[in-house]
JSON list of C-alpha atoms in Angstrom, two decimals:
[
{"chain": "A", "resi": 439, "resn": "MET", "atom": "CA", "xyz": [-0.06, -0.01, 0.04]},
{"chain": "A", "resi": 440, "resn": "ARG", "atom": "CA", "xyz": [1.31, 3.27, -0.98]},
{"chain": "A", "resi": 441, "resn": "ARG", "atom": "CA", "xyz": [0.54, 6.34, 1.02]},
{"chain": "A", "resi": 442, "resn": "ARG", "atom": "CA", "xyz": [0.95, 9.76, -0.19]},
{"chain": "A", "resi": 443, "resn": "PHE", "atom": "CA", "xyz": [1.60, 12.75, 1.94]},
{"chain": "A", "resi": 444, "resn": "ARG", "atom": "CA", "xyz": [1.07, 16.14, 1.04]},
{"chain": "A", "resi": 445, "resn": "THR", "atom": "CA", "xyz": [3.62, 18.59, 1.88]},
{"chain": "A", "resi": 446, "resn": "SER", "atom": "CA", "xyz": [3.04, 22.28, 1.76]},
{"chain": "A", "resi": 447, "resn": "ALA", "atom": "CA", "xyz": [5.14, 25.31, 2.54]},
{"chain": "A", "resi": 448, "resn": "VAL", "atom": "CA", "xyz": [4.12, 27.47, 5.28]},
{"chain": "A", "resi": 449, "resn": "VAL", "atom": "CA", "xyz": [5.57, 30.93, 5.48]},
{"chain": "A", "resi": 450, "resn": "VAL", "atom": "CA", "xyz": [5.34, 32.59, 8.86]},
{"chain": "A", "resi": 451, "resn": "CYS", "atom": "CA", "xyz": [6.30, 36.26, 9.30]},
{"chain": "A", "resi": 452, "resn": "VAL", "atom": "CA", "xyz": [7.05, 37.14, 12.82]},
{"chain": "A", "resi": 453, "resn": "THR", "atom": "CA", "xyz": [7.71, 40.82, 13.90]},
{"chain": "A", "resi": 454, "resn": "ALA", "atom": "CA", "xyz": [9.35, 41.18, 17.26]},
{"chain": "A", "resi": 455, "resn": "ALA", "atom": "CA", "xyz": [9.23, 44.28, 19.29]},
{"chain": "A", "resi": 456, "resn": "VAL", "atom": "CA", "xyz": [11.63, 45.01, 21.98]},
{"chain": "A", "resi": 457, "resn": "LEU", "atom": "CA", "xyz": [9.93, 46.49, 25.05]},
{"chain": "A", "resi": 458, "resn": "ILE", "atom": "CA", "xyz": [12.12, 48.55, 27.43]},
{"chain": "A", "resi": 459, "resn": "PRO", "atom": "CA", "xyz": [10.25, 48.76, 30.63]},
{"chain": "A", "resi": 460, "resn": "ALA", "atom": "CA", "xyz": [10.35, 51.71, 32.93]},
{"chain": "A", "resi": 461, "resn": "ALA", "atom": "CA", "xyz": [12.13, 51.36, 36.22]},
{"chain": "A", "resi": 462, "resn": "PRO", "atom": "CA", "xyz": [10.14, 48.98, 38.38]},
{"chain": "A", "resi": 463, "resn": "SER", "atom": "CA", "xyz": [8.60, 50.17, 41.50]},
{"chain": "A", "resi": 464, "resn": "TRP", "atom": "CA", "xyz": [10.98, 48.26, 43.45]},
{"chain": "A", "resi": 465, "resn": "ALA", "atom": "CA", "xyz": [13.96, 50.04, 41.89]},
{"chain": "A", "resi": 466, "resn": "GLU", "atom": "CA", "xyz": [16.41, 51.76, 44.36]},
{"chain": "A", "resi": 467, "resn": "GLU", "atom": "CA", "xyz": [15.59, 55.45, 44.86]},
{"chain": "A", "resi": 468, "resn": "THR", "atom": "CA", "xyz": [18.72, 57.48, 44.99]},
{"chain": "A", "resi": 469, "resn": "THR", "atom": "CA", "xyz": [17.64, 61.08, 44.95]},
{"chain": "A", "resi": 470, "resn": "PRO", "atom": "CA", "xyz": [18.51, 62.92, 48.25]},
{"chain": "A", "resi": 471, "resn": "PRO", "atom": "CA", "xyz": [16.12, 65.41, 49.84]},
{"chain": "A", "resi": 472, "resn": "THR", "atom": "CA", "xyz": [16.15, 69.02, 49.13]},
{"chain": "A", "resi": 473, "resn": "ILE", "atom": "CA", "xyz": [16.97, 70.90, 52.30]},
{"chain": "A", "resi": 474, "resn": "ASN", "atom": "CA", "xyz": [15.84, 74.51, 52.64]},
{"chain": "A", "resi": 475, "resn": "VAL", "atom": "CA", "xyz": [17.81, 77.40, 54.37]},
{"chain": "A", "resi": 476, "resn": "ALA", "atom": "CA", "xyz": [17.33, 76.97, 58.17]},
{"chain": "A", "resi": 477, "resn": "THR", "atom": "CA", "xyz": [15.94, 79.90, 60.19]},
{"chain": "A", "resi": 478, "resn": "LEU", "atom": "CA", "xyz": [16.46, 80.88, 63.82]},
{"chain": "A", "resi": 479, "resn": "SER", "atom": "CA", "xyz": [13.96, 81.88, 66.50]},
{"chain": "A", "resi": 480, "resn": "PRO", "atom": "CA", "xyz": [14.04, 84.48, 67.73]},
{"chain": "A", "resi": 481, "resn": "SER", "atom": "CA", "xyz": [15.01, 85.89, 64.37]},
{"chain": "A", "resi": 482, "resn": "ALA", "atom": "CA", "xyz": [16.94, 88.74, 65.83]},
{"chain": "A", "resi": 483, "resn": "PRO", "atom": "CA", "xyz": [19.69, 88.18, 68.24]},
{"chain": "A", "resi": 484, "resn": "THR", "atom": "CA", "xyz": [18.90, 89.15, 71.89]},
{"chain": "A", "resi": 485, "resn": "GLY", "atom": "CA", "xyz": [22.32, 90.38, 72.94]},
{"chain": "A", "resi": 486, "resn": "LEU", "atom": "CA", "xyz": [24.86, 92.66, 71.70]},
{"chain": "A", "resi": 487, "resn": "ASN", "atom": "CA", "xyz": [27.05, 92.26, 68.63]},
{"chain": "A", "resi": 488, "resn": "ASN", "atom": "CA", "xyz": [24.78, 89.55, 67.17]},
{"chain": "A", "resi": 489, "resn": "TRP", "atom": "CA", "xyz": [24.97, 87.31, 69.98]},
{"chain": "A", "resi": 490, "resn": "TYR", "atom": "CA", "xyz": [21.97, 85.52, 71.55]},
{"chain": "A", "resi": 491, "resn": "ARG", "atom": "CA", "xyz": [21.69, 85.65, 75.31]},
{"chain": "A", "resi": 492, "resn": "GLY", "atom": "CA", "xyz": [19.99, 82.31, 75.72]},
{"chain": "A", "resi": 493, "resn": "PRO", "atom": "CA", "xyz": [18.77, 79.26, 73.80]},
{"chain": "A", "resi": 494, "resn": "VAL", "atom": "CA", "xyz": [18.04, 79.50, 70.09]},
{"chain": "A", "resi": 495, "resn": "THR", "atom": "CA", "xyz": [15.60, 77.40, 68.07]},
{"chain": "A", "resi": 496, "resn": "LEU", "atom": "CA", "xyz": [16.84, 76.03, 64.75]},
{"chain": "A", "resi": 497, "resn": "ASN", "atom": "CA", "xyz": [13.91, 75.61, 62.25]},
{"chain": "A", "resi": 498, "resn": "LEU", "atom": "CA", "xyz": [14.40, 73.11, 59.52]},
{"chain": "A", "resi": 499, "resn": "SER", "atom": "CA", "xyz": [12.43, 72.18, 56.48]},
{"chain": "A", "resi": 500, "resn": "ALA", "atom": "CA", "xyz": [12.93, 69.91, 53.49]},
{"chain": "A", "resi": 501, "resn": "THR", "atom": "CA", "xyz": [11.22, 68.20, 50.67]},
{"chain": "A", "resi": 502, "resn": "ASP", "atom": "CA", "xyz": [11.56, 64.70, 49.02]},
{"chain": "A", "resi": 503, "resn": "ASP", "atom": "CA", "xyz": [9.71, 62.56, 46.42]},
{"chain": "A", "resi": 504, "resn": "VAL", "atom": "CA", "xyz": [9.56, 59.49, 48.81]},
{"chain": "A", "resi": 505, "resn": "GLY", "atom": "CA", "xyz": [9.26, 61.26, 52.27]},
{"chain": "A", "resi": 506, "resn": "ILE", "atom": "CA", "xyz": [11.42, 62.81, 54.87]},
{"chain": "A", "resi": 507, "resn": "ALA", "atom": "CA", "xyz": [12.34, 60.44, 57.60]},
{"chain": "A", "resi": 508, "resn": "LYS", "atom": "CA", "xyz": [14.38, 62.68, 59.80]},
{"chain": "A", "resi": 509, "resn": "PHE", "atom": "CA", "xyz": [16.56, 65.80, 60.08]},
{"chain": "A", "resi": 510, "resn": "GLN", "atom": "CA", "xyz": [20.04, 65.81, 61.69]},
{"chain": "A", "resi": 511, "resn": "TYR", "atom": "CA", "xyz": [22.16, 68.53, 62.92]},
{"chain": "A", "resi": 512, "resn": "SER", "atom": "CA", "xyz": [25.76, 68.80, 64.22]},
{"chain": "A", "resi": 513, "resn": "LEU", "atom": "CA", "xyz": [27.47, 71.23, 66.78]},
{"chain": "A", "resi": 514, "resn": "ASN", "atom": "CA", "xyz": [30.89, 69.76, 66.18]},
{"chain": "A", "resi": 515, "resn": "GLY", "atom": "CA", "xyz": [31.65, 70.02, 62.37]},
{"chain": "A", "resi": 516, "resn": "GLY", "atom": "CA", "xyz": [29.87, 66.89, 61.43]},
{"chain": "A", "resi": 517, "resn": "ALA", "atom": "CA", "xyz": [31.75, 64.53, 63.77]},
{"chain": "A", "resi": 518, "resn": "VAL", "atom": "CA", "xyz": [28.36, 63.57, 65.40]},
{"chain": "A", "resi": 519, "resn": "TYR", "atom": "CA", "xyz": [24.76, 64.13, 64.06]},
{"chain": "A", "resi": 520, "resn": "ILE", "atom": "CA", "xyz": [21.79, 64.38, 66.35]},
{"chain": "A", "resi": 521, "resn": "ASP", "atom": "CA", "xyz": [18.54, 62.92, 65.01]},
{"chain": "A", "resi": 522, "resn": "VAL", "atom": "CA", "xyz": [15.35, 65.03, 64.91]},
{"chain": "A", "resi": 523, "resn": "PRO", "atom": "CA", "xyz": [12.63, 62.70, 63.86]},
{"chain": "A", "resi": 524, "resn": "VAL", "atom": "CA", "xyz": [9.73, 63.45, 61.71]},
{"chain": "A", "resi": 525, "resn": "GLU", "atom": "CA", "xyz": [6.37, 62.09, 62.25]},
{"chain": "A", "resi": 526, "resn": "GLY", "atom": "CA", "xyz": [4.89, 60.13, 59.30]},
{"chain": "A", "resi": 527, "resn": "ALA", "atom": "CA", "xyz": [7.47, 60.65, 56.66]},
{"chain": "A", "resi": 528, "resn": "PRO", "atom": "CA", "xyz": [5.79, 63.38, 54.63]},
{"chain": "A", "resi": 529, "resn": "ALA", "atom": "CA", "xyz": [6.99, 64.56, 51.32]},
{"chain": "A", "resi": 530, "resn": "SER", "atom": "CA", "xyz": [7.38, 68.05, 52.82]},
{"chain": "A", "resi": 531, "resn": "ALA", "atom": "CA", "xyz": [8.41, 68.24, 56.41]},
{"chain": "A", "resi": 532, "resn": "THR", "atom": "CA", "xyz": [9.49, 70.67, 59.15]},
{"chain": "A", "resi": 533, "resn": "ALA", "atom": "CA", "xyz": [11.17, 70.27, 62.49]},
{"chain": "A", "resi": 534, "resn": "SER", "atom": "CA", "xyz": [13.10, 72.21, 65.13]},
{"chain": "A", "resi": 535, "resn": "ALA", "atom": "CA", "xyz": [15.78, 71.85, 67.59]},
{"chain": "A", "resi": 536, "resn": "VAL", "atom": "CA", "xyz": [16.92, 74.01, 70.49]},
{"chain": "A", "resi": 537, "resn": "ILE", "atom": "CA", "xyz": [20.62, 75.05, 70.51]},
{"chain": "A", "resi": 538, "resn": "THR", "atom": "CA", "xyz": [21.94, 75.89, 73.82]},
{"chain": "A", "resi": 539, "resn": "GLN", "atom": "CA", "xyz": [25.74, 75.39, 73.32]},
{"chain": "A", "resi": 540, "resn": "GLU", "atom": "CA", "xyz": [27.55, 78.58, 74.27]},
{"chain": "A", "resi": 541, "resn": "GLY", "atom": "CA", "xyz": [30.03, 80.19, 71.83]},
{"chain": "A", "resi": 542, "resn": "ASN", "atom": "CA", "xyz": [30.23, 80.96, 68.22]},
{"chain": "A", "resi": 543, "resn": "THR", "atom": "CA", "xyz": [28.87, 77.55, 66.64]},
{"chain": "A", "resi": 544, "resn": "SER", "atom": "CA", "xyz": [28.62, 76.59, 63.04]},
{"chain": "A", "resi": 545, "resn": "VAL", "atom": "CA", "xyz": [25.62, 74.35, 63.17]},
{"chain": "A", "resi": 546, "resn": "ARG", "atom": "CA", "xyz": [25.49, 71.85, 60.21]},
{"chain": "A", "resi": 547, "resn": "TYR", "atom": "CA", "xyz": [22.07, 70.32, 59.28]},
{"chain": "A", "resi": 548, "resn": "ARG", "atom": "CA", "xyz": [20.65, 67.91, 56.71]},
{"chain": "A", "resi": 549, "resn": "ALA", "atom": "CA", "xyz": [17.70, 65.71, 55.93]},
{"chain": "A", "resi": 550, "resn": "VAL", "atom": "CA", "xyz": [17.27, 61.97, 55.37]},
{"chain": "A", "resi": 551, "resn": "ASP", "atom": "CA", "xyz": [14.65, 60.49, 53.28]},
{"chain": "A", "resi": 552, "resn": "THR", "atom": "CA", "xyz": [12.89, 57.21, 53.84]},
{"chain": "A", "resi": 553, "resn": "SER", "atom": "CA", "xyz": [15.23, 55.50, 51.33]},
{"chain": "A", "resi": 554, "resn": "GLY", "atom": "CA", "xyz": [18.29, 56.37, 53.43]},
{"chain": "A", "resi": 555, "resn": "ASN", "atom": "CA", "xyz": [19.37, 59.11, 51.12]},
{"chain": "A", "resi": 556, "resn": "VAL", "atom": "CA", "xyz": [21.15, 62.04, 52.87]},
{"chain": "A", "resi": 557, "resn": "ALA", "atom": "CA", "xyz": [21.08, 65.67, 51.53]},
{"chain": "A", "resi": 558, "resn": "ALA", "atom": "CA", "xyz": [24.35, 67.54, 51.51]},
{"chain": "A", "resi": 559, "resn": "PHE", "atom": "CA", "xyz": [24.69, 69.41, 54.58]},
{"chain": "A", "resi": 560, "resn": "ARG", "atom": "CA", "xyz": [24.14, 73.17, 54.93]},
{"chain": "A", "resi": 561, "resn": "SER", "atom": "CA", "xyz": [25.29, 75.26, 57.81]},
{"chain": "A", "resi": 562, "resn": "ILE", "atom": "CA", "xyz": [24.24, 78.39, 59.87]},
{"chain": "A", "resi": 563, "resn": "SER", "atom": "CA", "xyz": [26.27, 80.27, 62.51]},
{"chain": "A", "resi": 564, "resn": "VAL", "atom": "CA", "xyz": [24.69, 80.51, 66.01]},
{"chain": "A", "resi": 565, "resn": "ARG", "atom": "CA", "xyz": [26.17, 82.75, 68.55]},
{"chain": "A", "resi": 566, "resn": "VAL", "atom": "CA", "xyz": [25.00, 81.97, 72.04]},
{"chain": "A", "resi": 567, "resn": "GLY", "atom": "CA", "xyz": [26.54, 83.87, 74.99]},
{"chain": "A", "resi": 568, "resn": "PRO", "atom": "CA", "xyz": [26.16, 83.61, 78.72]},
{"chain": "A", "resi": 569, "resn": "GLY", "atom": "CA", "xyz": [22.99, 85.05, 80.15]},
{"chain": "A", "resi": 570, "resn": "VAL", "atom": "CA", "xyz": [24.49, 88.23, 81.17]},
{"chain": "A", "resi": 571, "resn": "THR", "atom": "CA", "xyz": [22.35, 91.22, 80.20]},
{"chain": "A", "resi": 572, "resn": "ALA", "atom": "CA", "xyz": [24.48, 94.13, 81.38]},
{"chain": "A", "resi": 573, "resn": "LEU", "atom": "CA", "xyz": [27.86, 94.93, 82.85]},
{"chain": "A", "resi": 574, "resn": "THR", "atom": "CA", "xyz": [28.15, 96.87, 86.08]},
{"chain": "A", "resi": 575, "resn": "ARG", "atom": "CA", "xyz": [31.11, 98.51, 87.83]}
]
């Protein structure tokens, strides 16, 4: 018995497209927060020659696309930073810290976002003198 098979040619055209996906949502976020210029309270020095006679409040603010986790400040040139926590990790945050260290101190401050990115530090000079209000003879 003889069998016949039919053969036929099939031409298949395939068009391939290469898709380049956007960064996945789990991709590492590497943009540091934007820290604003700090202000002091009271805004004007309370003593002579631009010195404060008592504690000064350092007012901090920053923004970030993922959220601010905390602020940090240093009274010793950045050797040690003190954390100032932020409640709820908002995209725009404010916080304050009271400076009592006497002398002419360059206070460094920065912000840290929820991904751990640290803003470059900024600094402000704070001059706190002893509580002497007047000199007598």
